[in-house]
PDB file of C-alpha atoms in Angstrom:
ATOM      1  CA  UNK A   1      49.423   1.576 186.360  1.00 82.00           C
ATOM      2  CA  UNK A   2      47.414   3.509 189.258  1.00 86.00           C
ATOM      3  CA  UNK A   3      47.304  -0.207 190.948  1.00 90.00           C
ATOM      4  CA  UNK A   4      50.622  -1.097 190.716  1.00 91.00           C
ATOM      5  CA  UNK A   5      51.277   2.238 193.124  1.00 93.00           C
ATOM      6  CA  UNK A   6      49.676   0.439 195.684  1.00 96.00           C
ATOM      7  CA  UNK A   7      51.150  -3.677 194.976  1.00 95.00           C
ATOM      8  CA  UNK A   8      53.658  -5.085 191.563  1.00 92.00           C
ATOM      9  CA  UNK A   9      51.295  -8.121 191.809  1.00 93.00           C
ATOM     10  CA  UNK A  10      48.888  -6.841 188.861  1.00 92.00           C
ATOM     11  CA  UNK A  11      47.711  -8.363 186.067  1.00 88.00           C
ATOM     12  CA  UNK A  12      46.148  -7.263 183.569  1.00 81.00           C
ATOM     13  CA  UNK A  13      43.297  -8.965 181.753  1.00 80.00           C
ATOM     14  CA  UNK A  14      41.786  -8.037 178.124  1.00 77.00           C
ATOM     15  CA  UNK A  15      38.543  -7.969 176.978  1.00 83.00           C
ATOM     16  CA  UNK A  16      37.768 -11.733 175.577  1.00 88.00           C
ATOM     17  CA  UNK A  17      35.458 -12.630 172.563  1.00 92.00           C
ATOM     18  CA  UNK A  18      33.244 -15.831 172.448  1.00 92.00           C
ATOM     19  CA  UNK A  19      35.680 -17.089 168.933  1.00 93.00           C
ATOM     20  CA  UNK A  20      33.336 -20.172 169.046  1.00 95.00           C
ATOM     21  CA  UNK A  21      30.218 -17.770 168.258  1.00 94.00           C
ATOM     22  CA  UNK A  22      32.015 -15.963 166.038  1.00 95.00           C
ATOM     23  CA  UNK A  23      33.355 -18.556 164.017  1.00 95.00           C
ATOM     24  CA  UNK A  24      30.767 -20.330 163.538  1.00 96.00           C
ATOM     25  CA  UNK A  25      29.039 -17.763 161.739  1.00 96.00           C
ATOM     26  CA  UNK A  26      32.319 -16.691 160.020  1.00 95.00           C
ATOM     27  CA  UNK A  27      32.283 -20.414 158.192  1.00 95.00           C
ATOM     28  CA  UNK A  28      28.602 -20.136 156.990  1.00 95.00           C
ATOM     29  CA  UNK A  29      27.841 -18.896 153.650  1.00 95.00           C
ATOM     30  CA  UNK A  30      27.421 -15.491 153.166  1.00 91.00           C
ATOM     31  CA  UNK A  31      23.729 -15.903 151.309  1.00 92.00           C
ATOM     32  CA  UNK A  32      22.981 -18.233 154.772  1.00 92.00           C
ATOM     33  CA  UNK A  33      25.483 -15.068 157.359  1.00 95.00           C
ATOM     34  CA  UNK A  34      23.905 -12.005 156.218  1.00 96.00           C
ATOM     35  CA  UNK A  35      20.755 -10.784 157.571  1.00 97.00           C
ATOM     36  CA  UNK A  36      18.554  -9.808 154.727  1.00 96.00           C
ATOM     37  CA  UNK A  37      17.858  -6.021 155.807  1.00 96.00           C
ATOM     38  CA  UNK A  38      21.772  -5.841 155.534  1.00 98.00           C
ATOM     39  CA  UNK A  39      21.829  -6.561 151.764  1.00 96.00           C
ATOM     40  CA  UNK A  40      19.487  -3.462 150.787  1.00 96.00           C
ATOM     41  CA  UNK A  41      22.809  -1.469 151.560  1.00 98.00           C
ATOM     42  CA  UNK A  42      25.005  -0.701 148.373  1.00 97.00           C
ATOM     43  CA  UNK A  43      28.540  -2.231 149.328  1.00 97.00           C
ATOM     44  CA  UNK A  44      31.048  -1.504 150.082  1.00 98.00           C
ATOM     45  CA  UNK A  45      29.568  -1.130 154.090  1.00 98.00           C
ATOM     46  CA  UNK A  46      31.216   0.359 156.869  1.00 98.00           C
ATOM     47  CA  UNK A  47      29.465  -0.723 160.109  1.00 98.00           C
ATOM     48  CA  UNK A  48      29.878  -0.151 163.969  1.00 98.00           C
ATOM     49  CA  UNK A  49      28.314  -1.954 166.375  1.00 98.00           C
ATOM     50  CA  UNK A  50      27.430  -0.570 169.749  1.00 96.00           C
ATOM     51  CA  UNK A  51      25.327   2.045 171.604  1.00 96.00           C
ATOM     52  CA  UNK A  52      24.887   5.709 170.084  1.00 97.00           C
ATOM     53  CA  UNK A  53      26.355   7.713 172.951  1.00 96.00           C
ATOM     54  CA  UNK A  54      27.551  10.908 173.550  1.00 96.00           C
ATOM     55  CA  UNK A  55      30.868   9.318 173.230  1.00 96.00           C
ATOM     56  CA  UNK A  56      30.428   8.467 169.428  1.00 97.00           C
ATOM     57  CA  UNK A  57      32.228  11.311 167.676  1.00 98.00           C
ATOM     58  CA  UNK A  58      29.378  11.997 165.365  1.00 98.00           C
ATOM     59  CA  UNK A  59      30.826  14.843 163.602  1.00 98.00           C
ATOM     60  CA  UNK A  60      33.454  12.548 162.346  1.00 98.00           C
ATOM     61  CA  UNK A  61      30.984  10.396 160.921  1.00 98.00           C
ATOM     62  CA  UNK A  62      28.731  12.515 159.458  1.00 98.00           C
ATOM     63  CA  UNK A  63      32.325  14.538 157.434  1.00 98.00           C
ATOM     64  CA  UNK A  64      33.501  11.002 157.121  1.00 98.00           C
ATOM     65  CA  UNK A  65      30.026   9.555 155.332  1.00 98.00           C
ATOM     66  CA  UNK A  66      29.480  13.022 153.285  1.00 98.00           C
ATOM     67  CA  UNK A  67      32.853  12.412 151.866  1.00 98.00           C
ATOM     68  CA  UNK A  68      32.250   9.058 150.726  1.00 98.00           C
ATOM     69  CA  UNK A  69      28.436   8.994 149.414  1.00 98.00           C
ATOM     70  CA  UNK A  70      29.769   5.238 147.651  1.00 98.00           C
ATOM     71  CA  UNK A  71      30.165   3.672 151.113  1.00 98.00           C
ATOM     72  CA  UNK A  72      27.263   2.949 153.010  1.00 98.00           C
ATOM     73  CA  UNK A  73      27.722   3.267 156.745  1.00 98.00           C
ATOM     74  CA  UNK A  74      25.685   1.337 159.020  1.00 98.00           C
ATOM     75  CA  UNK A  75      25.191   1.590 162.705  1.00 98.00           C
ATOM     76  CA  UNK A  76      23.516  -1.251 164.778  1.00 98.00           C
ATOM     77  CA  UNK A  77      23.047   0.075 168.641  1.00 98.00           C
ATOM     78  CA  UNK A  78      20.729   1.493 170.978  1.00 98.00           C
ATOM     79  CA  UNK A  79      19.859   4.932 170.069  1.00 97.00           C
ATOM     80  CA  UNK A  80      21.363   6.555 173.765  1.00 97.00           C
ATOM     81  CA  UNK A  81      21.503   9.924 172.738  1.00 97.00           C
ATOM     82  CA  UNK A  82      20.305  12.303 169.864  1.00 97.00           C
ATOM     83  CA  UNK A  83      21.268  10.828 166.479  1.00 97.00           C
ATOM     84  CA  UNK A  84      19.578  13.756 164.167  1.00 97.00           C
ATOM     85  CA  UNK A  85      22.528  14.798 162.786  1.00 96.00           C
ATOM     86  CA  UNK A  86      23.624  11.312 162.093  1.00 98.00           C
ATOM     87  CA  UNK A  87      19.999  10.841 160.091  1.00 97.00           C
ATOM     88  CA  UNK A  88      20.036  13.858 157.943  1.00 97.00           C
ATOM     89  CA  UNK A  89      23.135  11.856 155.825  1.00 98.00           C
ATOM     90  CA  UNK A  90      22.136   9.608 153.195  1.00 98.00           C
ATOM     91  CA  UNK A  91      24.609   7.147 152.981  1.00 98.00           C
ATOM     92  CA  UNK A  92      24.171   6.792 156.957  1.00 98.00           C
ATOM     93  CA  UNK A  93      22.098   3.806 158.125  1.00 98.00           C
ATOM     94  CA  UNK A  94      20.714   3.697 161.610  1.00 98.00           C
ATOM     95  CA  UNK A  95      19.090   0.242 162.464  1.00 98.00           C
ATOM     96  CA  UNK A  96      19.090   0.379 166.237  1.00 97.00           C
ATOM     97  CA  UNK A  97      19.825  -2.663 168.635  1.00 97.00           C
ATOM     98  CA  UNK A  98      20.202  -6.188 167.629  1.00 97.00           C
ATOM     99  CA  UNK A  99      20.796  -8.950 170.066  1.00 96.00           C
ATOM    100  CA  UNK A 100      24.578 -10.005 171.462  1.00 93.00           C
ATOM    101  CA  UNK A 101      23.538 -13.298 169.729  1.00 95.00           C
ATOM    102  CA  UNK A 102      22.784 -11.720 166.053  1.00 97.00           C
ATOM    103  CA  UNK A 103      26.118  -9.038 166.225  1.00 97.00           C
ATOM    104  CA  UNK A 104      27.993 -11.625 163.729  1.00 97.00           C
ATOM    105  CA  UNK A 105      25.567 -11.713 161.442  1.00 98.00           C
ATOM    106  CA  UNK A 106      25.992  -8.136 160.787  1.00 98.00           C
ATOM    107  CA  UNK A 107      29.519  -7.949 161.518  1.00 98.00           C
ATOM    108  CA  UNK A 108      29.869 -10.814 158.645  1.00 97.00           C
ATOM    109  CA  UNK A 109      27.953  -7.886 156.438  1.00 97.00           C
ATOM    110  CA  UNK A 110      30.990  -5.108 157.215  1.00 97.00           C
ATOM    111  CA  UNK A 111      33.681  -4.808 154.548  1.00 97.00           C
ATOM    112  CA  UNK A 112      35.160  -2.316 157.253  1.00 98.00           C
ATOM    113  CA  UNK A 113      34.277  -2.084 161.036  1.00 98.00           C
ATOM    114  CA  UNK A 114      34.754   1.421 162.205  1.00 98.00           C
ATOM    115  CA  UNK A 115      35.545   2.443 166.375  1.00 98.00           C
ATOM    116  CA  UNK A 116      34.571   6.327 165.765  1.00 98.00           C
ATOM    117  CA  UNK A 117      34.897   7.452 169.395  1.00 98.00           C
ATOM    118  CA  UNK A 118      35.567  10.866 170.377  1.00 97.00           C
ATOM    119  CA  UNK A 119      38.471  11.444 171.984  1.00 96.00           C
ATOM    120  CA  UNK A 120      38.219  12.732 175.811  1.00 94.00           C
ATOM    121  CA  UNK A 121      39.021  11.829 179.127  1.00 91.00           C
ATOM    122  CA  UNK A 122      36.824   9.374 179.227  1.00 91.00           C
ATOM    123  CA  UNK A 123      37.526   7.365 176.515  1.00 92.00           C
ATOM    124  CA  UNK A 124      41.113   7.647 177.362  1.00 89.00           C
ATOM    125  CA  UNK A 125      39.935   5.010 179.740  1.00 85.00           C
ATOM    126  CA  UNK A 126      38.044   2.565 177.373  1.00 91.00           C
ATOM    127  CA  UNK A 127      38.938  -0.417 175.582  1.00 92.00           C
ATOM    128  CA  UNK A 128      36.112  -0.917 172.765  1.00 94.00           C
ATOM    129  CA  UNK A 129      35.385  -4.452 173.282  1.00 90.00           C
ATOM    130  CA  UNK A 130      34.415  -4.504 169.699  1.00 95.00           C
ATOM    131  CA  UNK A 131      37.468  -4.664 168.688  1.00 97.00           C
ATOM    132  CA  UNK A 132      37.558  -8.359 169.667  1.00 95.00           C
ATOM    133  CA  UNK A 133      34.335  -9.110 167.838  1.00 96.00           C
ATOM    134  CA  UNK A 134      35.451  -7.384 164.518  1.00 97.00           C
ATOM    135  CA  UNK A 135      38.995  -9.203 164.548  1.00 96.00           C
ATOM    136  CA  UNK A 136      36.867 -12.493 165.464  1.00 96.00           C
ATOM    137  CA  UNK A 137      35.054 -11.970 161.917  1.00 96.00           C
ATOM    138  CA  UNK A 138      38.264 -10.850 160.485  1.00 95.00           C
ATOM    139  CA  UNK A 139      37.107  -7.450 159.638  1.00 97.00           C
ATOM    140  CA  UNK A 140      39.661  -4.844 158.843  1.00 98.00           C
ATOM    141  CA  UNK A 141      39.169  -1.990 161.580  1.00 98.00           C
ATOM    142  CA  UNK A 142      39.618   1.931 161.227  1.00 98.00           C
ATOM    143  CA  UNK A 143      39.627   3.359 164.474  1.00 98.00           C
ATOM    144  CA  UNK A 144      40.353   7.097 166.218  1.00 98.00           C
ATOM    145  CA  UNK A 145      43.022   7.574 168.084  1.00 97.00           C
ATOM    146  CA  UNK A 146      42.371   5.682 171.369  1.00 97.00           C
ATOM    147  CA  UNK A 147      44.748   5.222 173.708  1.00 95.00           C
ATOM    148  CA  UNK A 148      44.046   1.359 173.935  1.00 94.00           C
ATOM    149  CA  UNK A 149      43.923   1.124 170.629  1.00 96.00           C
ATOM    150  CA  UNK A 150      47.417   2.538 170.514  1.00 96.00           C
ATOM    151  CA  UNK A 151      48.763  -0.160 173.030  1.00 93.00           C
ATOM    152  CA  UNK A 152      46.709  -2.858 171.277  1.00 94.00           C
ATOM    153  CA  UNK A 153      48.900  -1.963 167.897  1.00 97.00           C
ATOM    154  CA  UNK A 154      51.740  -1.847 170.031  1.00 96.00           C
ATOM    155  CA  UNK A 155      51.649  -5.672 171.007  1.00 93.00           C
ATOM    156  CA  UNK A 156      49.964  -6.328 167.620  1.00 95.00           C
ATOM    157  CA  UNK A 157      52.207  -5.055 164.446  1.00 96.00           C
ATOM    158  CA  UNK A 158      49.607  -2.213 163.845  1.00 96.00           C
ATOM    159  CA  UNK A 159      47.472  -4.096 162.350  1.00 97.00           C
ATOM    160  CA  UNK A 160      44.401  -1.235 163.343  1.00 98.00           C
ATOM    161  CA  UNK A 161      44.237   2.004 161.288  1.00 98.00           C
ATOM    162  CA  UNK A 162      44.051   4.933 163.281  1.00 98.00           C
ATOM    163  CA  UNK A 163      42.902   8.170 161.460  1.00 97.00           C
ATOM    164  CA  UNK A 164      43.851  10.962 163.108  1.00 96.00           C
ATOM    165  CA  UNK A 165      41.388  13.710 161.979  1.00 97.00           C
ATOM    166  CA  UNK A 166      38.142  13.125 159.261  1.00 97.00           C
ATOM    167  CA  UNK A 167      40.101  13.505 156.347  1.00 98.00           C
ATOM    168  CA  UNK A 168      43.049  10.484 157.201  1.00 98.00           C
ATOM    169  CA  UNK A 169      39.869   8.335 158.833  1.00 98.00           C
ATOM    170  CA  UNK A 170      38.340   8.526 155.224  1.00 98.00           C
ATOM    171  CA  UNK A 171      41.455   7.486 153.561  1.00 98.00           C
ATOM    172  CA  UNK A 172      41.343   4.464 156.017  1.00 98.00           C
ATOM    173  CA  UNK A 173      37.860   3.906 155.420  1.00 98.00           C
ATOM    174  CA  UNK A 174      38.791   3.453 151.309  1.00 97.00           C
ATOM    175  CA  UNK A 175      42.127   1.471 152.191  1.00 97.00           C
ATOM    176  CA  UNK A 176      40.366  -0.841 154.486  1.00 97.00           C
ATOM    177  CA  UNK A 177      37.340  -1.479 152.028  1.00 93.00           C
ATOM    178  CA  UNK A 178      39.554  -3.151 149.720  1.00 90.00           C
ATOM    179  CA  UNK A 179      41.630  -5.469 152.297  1.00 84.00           C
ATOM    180  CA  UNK A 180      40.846  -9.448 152.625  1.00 73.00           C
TER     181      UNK A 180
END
């Protein structure tokens, strides 16, 4: 929009996802898919994948996690800020950074994939480029209420929950858990 001021000749173009990766991995058996440290983790698992930053609403996963002790929540990312509160929860796993080549492997573990941002000015401006991966491995996806995740269920029959405060997110988290 700010570049269209200035010329109407703009395009815009997403975020892409290597499908062929993803796929592959996707048609593999899941005894062969999932990486053995994943199946410690009582199911059903909601994971994110991505770095712990400041921008990770951690509050809402910590209220989110403490009200559902049966789901285990696991985060795979480089640890980029402190993560203390994140580690005094249980059911909250925090396994640190895997390579862009292993992410479906521990995607294909996910019954949900979670985009837990905190909302601000800055992430106003983001499009989690997740989001590609997770739909690659056909992942349902509970997400906060992210402006590009508003105008990506827009153009795509809502097909991303959006929970609006801790309580609805939970709620999404159990729906989700039980979609194919």
């Amino acid at each position: 929009d700010h570049a269209r001021r200035y010329n109407s000749r703009v395009e815009v173009f997403s975020f892409g996802v290597d499908l062929e990766h993803f796929e592959k991995v996707r048609a593999l058996p899941e005894e062969v898919a999932v990486p053995e440290e994943m199946r410690q983790f009582p199911r059903p698992i909601a994971g994110y994948v991505g770095g712990i930053h400041k921008w990770l609403d951690q509050r809402l996963i910590a209220d989110v996690a403490s009200c559902l002790p049966q789901v285990s929540f696991v985060l795979i990312g480089p640890h980029q800020t402190d993560v203390s509160r994140l580690k005094r929860i249980p059911n909250i796993h925090l396994l640190g950074e895997r390579s862009h080549e292993q992410i479906p492997y521990y995607v294909r573990a996910f019954d949900v994939s979670l985009i837990p941002y905190a909302i601000s000015s800055y992430t106003d401006n983001v499009y989690p480029t997740k989001l590609n991966e997770y739909l690659a491995m056909g992942k349902p996806v509970v997400s906060t209420n992210l402006k590009e995740i508003r105008n990506f269920n827009r153009l795509n029959g809502g097909i991303i929950r959006v929970g609006m405060d801790s309580r609805q997110f939970a709620r999404d988290v159990e729906v989700a858990v039980r979609e194919d």
